[in-house]
Amino acid sequence: MGDGAVKQGFLYLQQQQTFGKKWRRFGASLYGESDCALARLELQEGPEKPRRGEGARKVIRLSDCLRVAEAGGEASSPRDTSAFLLETKERLYLLAAPAAERGDWVQAICLLAFPLPPTRNLL
């Protein structure tokens, strides 16, 4: 997991087409907040292995995230995947991860999007 990524893998994103909706596969990298960057989910379109500078790239700022939840029965995701919703201030994303990894993706996104406030010592 080079480049400081918290989690990497592949996710599918449902996109609106002229005639219906289509799932597209993206290389996904989840980054935590640092001194010079915001926490974010980067989706890189392109070859089987995500590489910098190739294909279209989408960046979802986790500071804009309002909720992350199971998609339930409202979405039929690609084979052997499980769908989840990521809602930001501007848009609702329907994503799908391999079924065995969905819980890990949701948990990792939630930990970065909704960090617990630091505890204060009240003594």
Coordinates of C-alpha atoms in Angstrom, one line a residue:
M1 CA 0.0 0.0 0.0
G2 CA 2.4 2.6 -1.2
D3 CA 1.9 6.4 -1.4
G4 CA 0.3 6.5 2.1
A5 CA -2.9 4.8 1.1
V6 CA -5.0 3.4 4.0
K7 CA -6.7 0.9 1.6
Q8 CA -6.4 0.0 -2.0
G9 CA -8.3 -2.3 -4.4
F10 CA -11.0 -2.2 -6.9
L11 CA -14.5 -0.7 -6.6
Y12 CA -17.4 -0.4 -9.1
L13 CA -19.2 2.9 -9.5
Q14 CA -22.7 3.1 -11.0
Q15 CA -22.8 5.9 -13.6
Q16 CA -25.8 7.4 -15.4
Q17 CA -25.7 6.8 -19.1
T18 CA -27.9 8.2 -21.9
F19 CA -30.0 5.0 -21.8
G20 CA -29.9 3.7 -18.2
K21 CA -27.1 3.1 -15.7
K22 CA -23.8 1.3 -16.1
W23 CA -21.3 -0.1 -13.6
R24 CA -17.7 0.9 -14.3
R25 CA -14.7 -0.6 -12.5
F26 CA -12.1 1.7 -10.9
G27 CA -8.8 1.2 -9.1
A28 CA -9.6 2.7 -5.7
S29 CA -7.2 4.2 -3.1
L30 CA -8.4 5.5 0.2
Y31 CA -6.2 8.2 1.9
G32 CA -6.3 9.6 5.4
E33 CA -5.9 13.3 6.2
S34 CA -2.3 14.6 6.3
D35 CA -0.6 18.0 6.8
C36 CA -0.9 18.6 3.0
A37 CA -4.0 16.7 1.9
L38 CA -7.6 16.0 2.8
A39 CA -8.9 12.5 3.5
R40 CA -10.3 11.2 0.2
L41 CA -11.3 8.3 -1.9
E42 CA -9.6 8.3 -5.3
L43 CA -11.1 6.3 -8.2
Q44 CA -8.8 5.8 -11.1
E45 CA -10.2 4.5 -14.4
G46 CA -7.8 2.5 -16.6
P47 CA -5.8 -0.7 -16.7
E48 CA -6.2 -3.6 -14.3
K49 CA -3.6 -2.1 -11.9
P50 CA -4.2 1.5 -10.8
R51 CA -1.4 3.8 -11.9
R52 CA -1.0 7.6 -11.6
G53 CA -1.7 9.7 -14.6
E54 CA -3.7 7.2 -16.6
G55 CA -7.4 7.4 -17.4
A56 CA -10.1 9.4 -15.7
R57 CA -9.7 10.1 -12.0
K58 CA -12.5 10.9 -9.5
V59 CA -11.8 12.3 -6.1
I60 CA -14.4 12.1 -3.4
R61 CA -13.5 14.3 -0.4
L62 CA -14.4 12.5 2.8
S63 CA -14.9 15.8 4.7
D64 CA -18.0 16.2 2.5
C65 CA -19.4 12.8 3.4
L66 CA -22.8 12.7 5.1
R67 CA -23.4 9.0 5.3
V68 CA -22.1 5.6 4.3
A69 CA -24.6 2.7 4.3
E70 CA -25.6 -0.6 2.7
A71 CA -27.4 -0.2 -0.5
G72 CA -29.8 -3.1 0.3
G73 CA -32.1 -4.4 -2.3
E74 CA -32.3 -1.1 -4.2
A75 CA -29.2 -1.9 -6.3
S76 CA -28.2 -4.9 -8.4
S77 CA -24.4 -4.8 -8.3
P78 CA -22.0 -6.7 -10.6
R79 CA -21.5 -10.4 -10.0
D80 CA -19.8 -11.4 -6.7
T81 CA -20.0 -7.8 -5.4
S82 CA -22.0 -6.0 -2.7
A83 CA -23.2 -2.5 -3.1
F84 CA -23.0 0.4 -0.7
L85 CA -24.0 4.1 -0.7
L86 CA -21.6 7.0 -0.1
E87 CA -23.5 10.3 0.2
T88 CA -21.8 13.6 0.1
K89 CA -23.1 17.2 0.3
E90 CA -23.3 17.3 -3.5
R91 CA -24.0 13.7 -4.7
L92 CA -25.0 10.2 -3.9
Y93 CA -22.5 7.6 -5.1
L94 CA -23.5 4.0 -5.5
L95 CA -20.4 1.8 -5.2
A96 CA -19.8 -1.9 -5.1
A97 CA -16.9 -3.9 -3.7
P98 CA -16.1 -7.6 -3.8
A99 CA -18.6 -9.1 -1.4
A100 CA -15.9 -10.3 1.0
E101 CA -14.3 -6.8 1.1
R102 CA -17.4 -4.5 1.4
G103 CA -17.4 -4.4 5.2
D104 CA -13.7 -3.4 5.2
W105 CA -14.3 -0.6 2.7
V106 CA -17.3 0.7 4.5
Q107 CA -15.5 0.6 7.9
A108 CA -12.3 2.3 6.5
I109 CA -14.3 5.1 4.8
C110 CA -16.4 5.7 8.0
L111 CA -13.3 5.9 10.2
L112 CA -11.8 8.6 7.9
A113 CA -15.0 10.4 7.1
F114 CA -16.3 10.5 10.7
P115 CA -13.3 10.6 13.0
L116 CA -14.0 10.5 16.7
P117 CA -13.2 13.8 18.5
P118 CA -10.1 13.7 20.7
T119 CA -11.0 12.7 24.3
R120 CA -10.3 15.3 26.9
N121 CA -8.8 14.6 30.2
L122 CA -11.2 16.1 32.7
L123 CA -9.1 15.6 35.8

